[in-house]
């Protein structure tokens, strides 16, 4: 009767996992996650091979995965993001089949519509009861929202919850319901709290980045969207946070009451909620402890699923209601296409995550980037890989001026009226080349190591072996 | 882009509703619900016919439905309960096809597994935003939990949310997510607050009922289940509430800390939560305003879906974890089969609701009933209709003694040890007959007007035209 398995291996056996199947993981424990590695070690010891992993993201803490790819335990990977460590190995051809890159919204959609089938979902749960009701809000490994894991729980053939904080039935404040859970495993630790909280959630002190952030805030103001009912998403990078800070000051000064903030949540966004800048945070992922605490205690801060965040096949999503999103990029080209998958050398160092989802949904999608990083041009003639199509990007904000997508003449007009330094993106590319020289094109092999699938399921680009 | 429809008819047209389809409703507004009637009037005026209604329950306020049955607008009905007014008409043969009676858990299961297909779900929502995020916790027609409506929203082809409290996006404390909603309609009023709150939630003052309630509490105590971690469900009838009151006093006196209370929630259950008798209320339906307020404000009082409550095909449900449930019945026979569908004259006056779900799930399922009501025997040789099979009922508690199901010899032993008046059910039947005479068997026609489908989807019994 009980769902409680004596060990992880017992749970895996009970799940019926066999060679060739697909297993899934969520990434809310980020680089501190122990669960993916512990499941893969157990699976490997059990002699199961030829698995496809469907993980919302792969972080550097998942480095042991490379060995499982080499040994043939893992031959396929579907994910929305791969950090540089595993990314480099994949770019070098370690995985048998090309990685299928999706977006956060696209992954939810693909699983819900049956395009991506999951045989067994392994759900790292900071707190769970013996029947599998679970949450990320509490426990020693608390990570906050479990937003990306709902679809795994709801659609996988078998669902195994792995927790290091087993509580008595019923866990009242559950996120994922027992109705989806087959099996519960208690382990010593599901993750390292230091790694669960991202190290990136500090506002930049770099003067160029601060200049860009200030310019981005001016663009948002000039766009006319910064008024009551304003809604906003920004990333957790230092420059993005600086944009948020700028926006916060403007909102407080002008007594603007925004509507909602969306996406991955940081303490800075929580400060904005508490300061009255927003009515609500819709939270699909927490980046720091302050965000976790706020989600736990503030009824205005609510967990949403990946579908609710940005699925293109949901009947609607929050992304579609978004006014402004501030995004980054490793490269942006003169057609406004953005690359967040590979670095200038062609190595996989990331992925779309929600980048192209919110770029498509928001009324104003800004990319902020310096002209160059480490003597490499960011603004280029053609990106090595298209992660987000240029048609969804409204403007590029750099330290040397703002390039507006020709598809948005009205925005261009508004920025010029506000006296902002509007330039042509072609000129930004030239300036970047003057600084850094013409970018060297990496040598690629013919073999495809990654396919970038757009949120609607179509093939957007391919990544070649370096 | 907007989901907001200008009128109900516009929404119905947009839903693609055609002759012969199935539409669904939830019953959280109970007899105060205006939504079923207003949709049926609109549908009728639009000339759509031959519809099947799948409603979690039909109440007396839905009397106008009888006319739609007569006119052929409605030819089929799937439901878990029909109140006496519409029930009488159905028993007289007004509906073309037999009613398919399910249970609260069985309905969720049938919809989720595709046995019951819903083309268009109409969801009465006391508060909703323009994208369809909605809740029953707030608004002038607040009804609390929307537990039974989740499955409709998640599985119907099209979903129309009807609200009398439209709020700005996003509604933070939503129950049902916009991802499931196609269309939102604003109307003046979705229900009469007087009817939303049941009139039955008062403790009985009838001395016989009080005697039975006291006896039931003694049975629960003698069973050994009334200890820490105790979990409990009771109905909203006056005698059931009296059992709860008795249990509360015993728990407080013995400092017993229970685990959870389940099911339809009343203020009395809320009092028990607040007094520390339970850690949590898992709430699939609120019966009164105090329950609504508690659900809105107390984090220990949580809304659950019908699946989570009692679906037999969910990977687990709260019903399975239940210690004790106290149930009623219109008839119980010497094999412990219980009838809650028809009265002694064979007229439909109710339905299983969660009766057979929790009887199957709970460790101890008690039926409480007087020997007779209005000079009609309640304990009979054979029930007119089997709603809950006798194998799931552990004991019958009457004012003249307690009959224990022969399948539970250990319980019988415990009750005898506690000095409780254990009798044979056959003797109770005889006493009832001595009081009231041998029950007259109603005259039925050959035509089947209702099929009672057990929670597992099998046919349990048929109801004949009176």
mmCIF file of C-alpha atoms in Angstrom, chain B residues 147-396:
data_model
loop_
_atom_site.group_PDB
_atom_site.id
_atom_site.type_symbol
_atom_site.label_atom_id
_atom_site.label_comp_id
_atom_site.label_asym_id
_atom_site.label_seq_id
_atom_site.Cartn_x
_atom_site.Cartn_y
_atom_site.Cartn_z
ATOM 1 C CA UNK B 147 -12.660 21.098 -5.943
ATOM 2 C CA UNK B 148 -15.092 19.381 -8.315
ATOM 3 C CA UNK B 149 -14.495 21.806 -11.170
ATOM 4 C CA UNK B 150 -10.776 21.189 -11.738
ATOM 5 C CA UNK B 151 -11.293 18.036 -13.757
ATOM 6 C CA UNK B 152 -13.831 19.798 -15.996
ATOM 7 C CA UNK B 153 -11.357 22.613 -16.659
ATOM 8 C CA UNK B 154 -8.458 20.252 -17.277
ATOM 9 C CA UNK B 155 -10.222 17.788 -19.560
ATOM 10 C CA UNK B 156 -13.031 19.544 -21.432
ATOM 11 C CA UNK B 157 -12.588 20.461 -25.070
ATOM 12 C CA UNK B 158 -13.573 24.067 -24.434
ATOM 13 C CA UNK B 159 -13.797 25.848 -21.106
ATOM 14 C CA UNK B 160 -16.001 28.873 -20.449
ATOM 15 C CA UNK B 161 -15.582 30.706 -17.139
ATOM 16 C CA UNK B 162 -18.647 32.648 -15.995
ATOM 17 C CA UNK B 163 -18.103 35.197 -13.242
ATOM 18 C CA UNK B 164 -19.828 38.045 -11.428
ATOM 19 C CA UNK B 165 -16.546 39.398 -10.082
ATOM 20 C CA UNK B 166 -14.131 40.148 -12.890
ATOM 21 C CA UNK B 167 -10.768 41.379 -11.612
ATOM 22 C CA UNK B 168 -7.583 42.649 -13.175
ATOM 23 C CA UNK B 169 -4.948 40.248 -14.429
ATOM 24 C CA UNK B 170 -3.397 38.384 -12.771
ATOM 25 C CA UNK B 171 -5.615 36.998 -10.026
ATOM 26 C CA UNK B 172 -2.857 35.844 -7.658
ATOM 27 C CA UNK B 173 -4.806 33.451 -5.461
ATOM 28 C CA UNK B 174 -6.305 31.453 -8.287
ATOM 29 C CA UNK B 175 -7.570 27.882 -8.025
ATOM 30 C CA UNK B 176 -8.065 27.037 -11.688
ATOM 31 C CA UNK B 177 -5.389 28.327 -14.051
ATOM 32 C CA UNK B 178 -5.882 30.324 -17.238
ATOM 33 C CA UNK B 179 -3.993 27.621 -19.133
ATOM 34 C CA UNK B 180 -7.243 25.639 -19.276
ATOM 35 C CA UNK B 181 -9.663 28.472 -20.056
ATOM 36 C CA UNK B 182 -10.860 29.455 -23.540
ATOM 37 C CA UNK B 183 -13.340 32.143 -22.730
ATOM 38 C CA UNK B 184 -14.527 34.394 -19.894
ATOM 39 C CA UNK B 185 -18.031 35.846 -19.533
ATOM 40 C CA UNK B 186 -19.059 38.498 -17.027
ATOM 41 C CA UNK B 187 -22.639 38.355 -15.756
ATOM 42 C CA UNK B 188 -24.561 40.241 -13.079
ATOM 43 C CA UNK B 189 -24.841 37.352 -10.700
ATOM 44 C CA UNK B 190 -23.786 33.711 -10.753
ATOM 45 C CA UNK B 191 -25.785 32.733 -7.703
ATOM 46 C CA UNK B 192 -27.809 33.516 -4.626
ATOM 47 C CA UNK B 193 -25.531 33.578 -1.571
ATOM 48 C CA UNK B 194 -28.439 32.283 0.562
ATOM 49 C CA UNK B 195 -28.612 29.163 -1.550
ATOM 50 C CA UNK B 196 -24.865 28.726 -1.884
ATOM 51 C CA UNK B 197 -24.609 28.145 1.828
ATOM 52 C CA UNK B 198 -26.463 24.978 2.704
ATOM 53 C CA UNK B 199 -29.291 25.092 5.186
ATOM 54 C CA UNK B 200 -28.312 21.721 6.602
ATOM 55 C CA UNK B 201 -25.243 22.709 8.541
ATOM 56 C CA UNK B 202 -26.750 22.840 12.021
ATOM 57 C CA UNK B 203 -26.303 20.232 14.696
ATOM 58 C CA UNK B 204 -29.462 18.225 15.225
ATOM 59 C CA UNK B 205 -31.606 18.736 18.325
ATOM 60 C CA UNK B 206 -33.612 15.595 17.753
ATOM 61 C CA UNK B 207 -33.085 13.367 20.817
ATOM 62 C CA UNK B 208 -32.970 10.149 18.777
ATOM 63 C CA UNK B 209 -30.393 11.591 16.412
ATOM 64 C CA UNK B 210 -28.349 12.830 19.371
ATOM 65 C CA UNK B 211 -28.459 9.377 20.914
ATOM 66 C CA UNK B 212 -27.250 7.847 17.656
ATOM 67 C CA UNK B 213 -24.485 10.452 17.382
ATOM 68 C CA UNK B 214 -23.288 9.711 20.887
ATOM 69 C CA UNK B 215 -23.282 5.992 20.133
ATOM 70 C CA UNK B 216 -21.332 6.570 16.910
ATOM 71 C CA UNK B 217 -18.689 8.527 18.809
ATOM 72 C CA UNK B 218 -18.374 5.643 21.284
ATOM 73 C CA UNK B 219 -17.954 3.224 18.387
ATOM 74 C CA UNK B 220 -15.175 5.367 16.940
ATOM 75 C CA UNK B 221 -13.467 5.515 20.306
ATOM 76 C CA UNK B 222 -13.827 1.786 20.854
ATOM 77 C CA UNK B 223 -12.402 1.047 17.397
ATOM 78 C CA UNK B 224 -9.016 2.254 18.601
ATOM 79 C CA UNK B 225 -8.663 4.748 15.756
ATOM 80 C CA UNK B 226 -9.291 7.843 17.875
ATOM 81 C CA UNK B 227 -5.654 8.620 18.706
ATOM 82 C CA UNK B 228 -2.932 10.964 17.475
ATOM 83 C CA UNK B 229 -2.871 11.144 13.658
ATOM 84 C CA UNK B 230 -6.621 10.498 13.569
ATOM 85 C CA UNK B 231 -8.292 11.482 10.298
ATOM 86 C CA UNK B 232 -11.995 11.996 9.853
ATOM 87 C CA UNK B 233 -14.805 12.791 7.477
ATOM 88 C CA UNK B 234 -18.386 13.459 8.304
ATOM 89 C CA UNK B 235 -21.304 14.770 6.312
ATOM 90 C CA UNK B 236 -23.107 18.068 6.748
ATOM 91 C CA UNK B 237 -26.336 16.568 8.038
ATOM 92 C CA UNK B 238 -27.443 17.446 11.562
ATOM 93 C CA UNK B 239 -26.738 14.022 13.026
ATOM 94 C CA UNK B 240 -23.334 13.732 11.344
ATOM 95 C CA UNK B 241 -22.402 17.115 12.760
ATOM 96 C CA UNK B 242 -23.422 15.903 16.203
ATOM 97 C CA UNK B 243 -21.002 12.988 15.821
ATOM 98 C CA UNK B 244 -18.292 15.512 14.984
ATOM 99 C CA UNK B 245 -19.135 17.534 18.078
ATOM 100 C CA UNK B 246 -18.924 14.416 20.210
ATOM 101 C CA UNK B 247 -15.583 13.479 18.663
ATOM 102 C CA UNK B 248 -14.284 16.994 19.217
ATOM 103 C CA UNK B 249 -15.075 16.862 22.921
ATOM 104 C CA UNK B 250 -13.356 13.502 23.240
ATOM 105 C CA UNK B 251 -10.279 14.708 21.336
ATOM 106 C CA UNK B 252 -9.915 17.854 23.422
ATOM 107 C CA UNK B 253 -10.429 15.967 26.672
ATOM 108 C CA UNK B 254 -7.797 13.361 25.786
ATOM 109 C CA UNK B 255 -5.511 15.906 24.079
ATOM 110 C CA UNK B 256 -5.568 13.925 20.853
ATOM 111 C CA UNK B 257 -3.862 15.663 17.939
ATOM 112 C CA UNK B 258 -5.478 14.434 14.776
ATOM 113 C CA UNK B 259 -4.027 14.548 11.295
ATOM 114 C CA UNK B 260 -6.633 15.740 8.799
ATOM 115 C CA UNK B 261 -10.317 16.252 8.232
ATOM 116 C CA UNK B 262 -11.596 15.565 4.744
ATOM 117 C CA UNK B 263 -14.453 16.261 2.426
ATOM 118 C CA UNK B 264 -17.209 18.791 2.459
ATOM 119 C CA UNK B 265 -16.362 21.367 5.108
ATOM 120 C CA UNK B 266 -18.547 23.074 7.676
ATOM 121 C CA UNK B 267 -17.866 25.683 10.343
ATOM 122 C CA UNK B 268 -17.917 22.871 12.887
ATOM 123 C CA UNK B 269 -14.929 21.243 11.191
ATOM 124 C CA UNK B 270 -13.216 24.640 11.080
ATOM 125 C CA UNK B 271 -13.763 24.928 14.847
ATOM 126 C CA UNK B 272 -12.054 21.574 15.261
ATOM 127 C CA UNK B 273 -9.114 22.729 13.135
ATOM 128 C CA UNK B 274 -8.791 25.921 15.120
ATOM 129 C CA UNK B 275 -9.077 24.026 18.413
ATOM 130 C CA UNK B 276 -6.097 21.911 17.335
ATOM 131 C CA UNK B 277 -8.023 18.678 16.777
ATOM 132 C CA UNK B 278 -6.607 18.487 13.240
ATOM 133 C CA UNK B 279 -3.461 19.728 11.528
ATOM 134 C CA UNK B 280 -5.171 20.227 8.185
ATOM 135 C CA UNK B 281 -8.495 20.329 6.414
ATOM 136 C CA UNK B 282 -8.412 18.945 2.877
ATOM 137 C CA UNK B 283 -11.398 20.669 1.354
ATOM 138 C CA UNK B 284 -13.194 19.596 -1.783
ATOM 139 C CA UNK B 285 -16.372 21.587 -1.006
ATOM 140 C CA UNK B 286 -17.444 24.250 1.474
ATOM 141 C CA UNK B 287 -20.885 24.001 3.061
ATOM 142 C CA UNK B 288 -21.009 27.312 4.887
ATOM 143 C CA UNK B 289 -19.503 30.781 5.101
ATOM 144 C CA UNK B 290 -17.222 29.946 7.989
ATOM 145 C CA UNK B 291 -15.661 27.213 5.881
ATOM 146 C CA UNK B 292 -15.220 29.669 3.004
ATOM 147 C CA UNK B 293 -13.523 32.203 5.280
ATOM 148 C CA UNK B 294 -11.231 29.587 6.735
ATOM 149 C CA UNK B 295 -10.204 28.299 3.304
ATOM 150 C CA UNK B 296 -9.433 31.852 2.269
ATOM 151 C CA UNK B 297 -7.326 32.737 5.276
ATOM 152 C CA UNK B 298 -5.977 29.685 7.057
ATOM 153 C CA UNK B 299 -2.983 28.000 5.371
ATOM 154 C CA UNK B 300 -3.869 24.790 7.181
ATOM 155 C CA UNK B 301 -7.150 24.672 5.301
ATOM 156 C CA UNK B 302 -6.454 23.737 1.697
ATOM 157 C CA UNK B 303 -8.471 23.172 -1.428
ATOM 158 C CA UNK B 304 -8.099 19.802 -3.114
ATOM 159 C CA UNK B 305 -9.411 18.508 -6.417
ATOM 160 C CA UNK B 306 -12.036 15.777 -6.753
ATOM 161 C CA UNK B 307 -9.264 13.472 -7.954
ATOM 162 C CA UNK B 308 -7.174 14.226 -4.913
ATOM 163 C CA UNK B 309 -10.253 13.658 -2.778
ATOM 164 C CA UNK B 310 -11.257 10.273 -4.027
ATOM 165 C CA UNK B 311 -10.439 9.264 -7.604
ATOM 166 C CA UNK B 312 -9.945 5.495 -7.805
ATOM 167 C CA UNK B 313 -7.566 5.948 -10.752
ATOM 168 C CA UNK B 314 -5.428 8.705 -9.202
ATOM 169 C CA UNK B 315 -2.092 7.326 -8.058
ATOM 170 C CA UNK B 316 -3.458 7.907 -4.580
ATOM 171 C CA UNK B 317 -6.180 9.932 -2.954
ATOM 172 C CA UNK B 318 -6.906 11.375 0.462
ATOM 173 C CA UNK B 319 -9.898 9.034 0.838
ATOM 174 C CA UNK B 320 -7.506 6.088 0.945
ATOM 175 C CA UNK B 321 -5.700 7.623 3.916
ATOM 176 C CA UNK B 322 -8.866 8.209 5.910
ATOM 177 C CA UNK B 323 -9.390 6.585 9.305
ATOM 178 C CA UNK B 324 -13.087 7.153 9.946
ATOM 179 C CA UNK B 325 -16.061 8.332 7.956
ATOM 180 C CA UNK B 326 -19.591 8.814 9.265
ATOM 181 C CA UNK B 327 -22.231 8.402 6.569
ATOM 182 C CA UNK B 328 -25.978 8.560 6.267
ATOM 183 C CA UNK B 329 -28.456 6.679 4.149
ATOM 184 C CA UNK B 330 -32.118 6.558 3.154
ATOM 185 C CA UNK B 331 -32.108 2.782 3.508
ATOM 186 C CA UNK B 332 -29.686 0.117 4.653
ATOM 187 C CA UNK B 333 -30.354 -3.581 4.243
ATOM 188 C CA UNK B 334 -29.399 -6.704 6.119
ATOM 189 C CA UNK B 335 -26.350 -7.116 3.818
ATOM 190 C CA UNK B 336 -25.260 -3.572 4.824
ATOM 191 C CA UNK B 337 -25.894 -2.229 1.333
ATOM 192 C CA UNK B 338 -26.797 1.446 1.561
ATOM 193 C CA UNK B 339 -29.213 3.404 -0.572
ATOM 194 C CA UNK B 340 -28.689 7.136 -0.875
ATOM 195 C CA UNK B 341 -30.202 7.472 -4.353
ATOM 196 C CA UNK B 342 -33.909 6.869 -3.759
ATOM 197 C CA UNK B 343 -36.414 7.233 -0.959
ATOM 198 C CA UNK B 344 -38.630 4.458 0.313
ATOM 199 C CA UNK B 345 -41.076 5.217 -2.475
ATOM 200 C CA UNK B 346 -38.422 4.745 -5.128
ATOM 201 C CA UNK B 347 -38.105 8.404 -6.076
ATOM 202 C CA UNK B 348 -34.657 9.810 -6.740
ATOM 203 C CA UNK B 349 -33.743 12.148 -3.865
ATOM 204 C CA UNK B 350 -29.949 12.161 -3.881
ATOM 205 C CA UNK B 351 -27.003 10.150 -5.066
ATOM 206 C CA UNK B 352 -23.703 8.813 -3.919
ATOM 207 C CA UNK B 353 -21.682 12.014 -3.934
ATOM 208 C CA UNK B 354 -18.576 10.837 -2.092
ATOM 209 C CA UNK B 355 -20.519 8.218 -0.062
ATOM 210 C CA UNK B 356 -19.181 5.073 -1.690
ATOM 211 C CA UNK B 357 -15.745 6.649 -2.339
ATOM 212 C CA UNK B 358 -14.941 7.257 1.294
ATOM 213 C CA UNK B 359 -16.740 4.100 2.438
ATOM 214 C CA UNK B 360 -14.259 2.205 0.248
ATOM 215 C CA UNK B 361 -11.273 4.246 1.390
ATOM 216 C CA UNK B 362 -11.742 4.664 5.122
ATOM 217 C CA UNK B 363 -10.522 2.183 7.712
ATOM 218 C CA UNK B 364 -13.855 2.514 9.507
ATOM 219 C CA UNK B 365 -17.028 3.425 7.608
ATOM 220 C CA UNK B 366 -20.015 3.939 9.876
ATOM 221 C CA UNK B 367 -23.566 4.451 8.712
ATOM 222 C CA UNK B 368 -25.763 6.282 11.190
ATOM 223 C CA UNK B 369 -29.523 6.110 10.822
ATOM 224 C CA UNK B 370 -32.686 5.880 12.858
ATOM 225 C CA UNK B 371 -34.703 2.686 12.489
ATOM 226 C CA UNK B 372 -37.435 4.628 10.792
ATOM 227 C CA UNK B 373 -38.257 8.043 9.373
ATOM 228 C CA UNK B 374 -41.798 9.272 8.843
ATOM 229 C CA UNK B 375 -43.133 5.806 9.691
ATOM 230 C CA UNK B 376 -40.994 4.173 7.045
ATOM 231 C CA UNK B 377 -38.362 1.580 7.914
ATOM 232 C CA UNK B 378 -34.791 2.608 7.194
ATOM 233 C CA UNK B 379 -33.385 -0.835 7.988
ATOM 234 C CA UNK B 380 -34.857 -3.153 5.401
ATOM 235 C CA UNK B 381 -34.492 -6.606 3.953
ATOM 236 C CA UNK B 382 -33.227 -5.298 0.639
ATOM 237 C CA UNK B 383 -32.548 -1.703 -0.356
ATOM 238 C CA UNK B 384 -34.450 -0.420 -3.369
ATOM 239 C CA UNK B 385 -31.119 0.689 -4.830
ATOM 240 C CA UNK B 386 -27.549 -0.105 -3.941
ATOM 241 C CA UNK B 387 -25.496 3.080 -3.736
ATOM 242 C CA UNK B 388 -22.687 1.745 -1.574
ATOM 243 C CA UNK B 389 -22.040 -1.987 -1.456
ATOM 244 C CA UNK B 390 -22.353 -3.603 1.958
ATOM 245 C CA UNK B 391 -18.769 -4.880 1.912
ATOM 246 C CA UNK B 392 -17.558 -1.269 2.393
ATOM 247 C CA UNK B 393 -19.776 -0.549 5.406
ATOM 248 C CA UNK B 394 -18.342 -1.629 8.727
ATOM 249 C CA UNK B 395 -21.223 -0.921 11.061
ATOM 250 C CA UNK B 396 -24.693 0.557 11.300
#
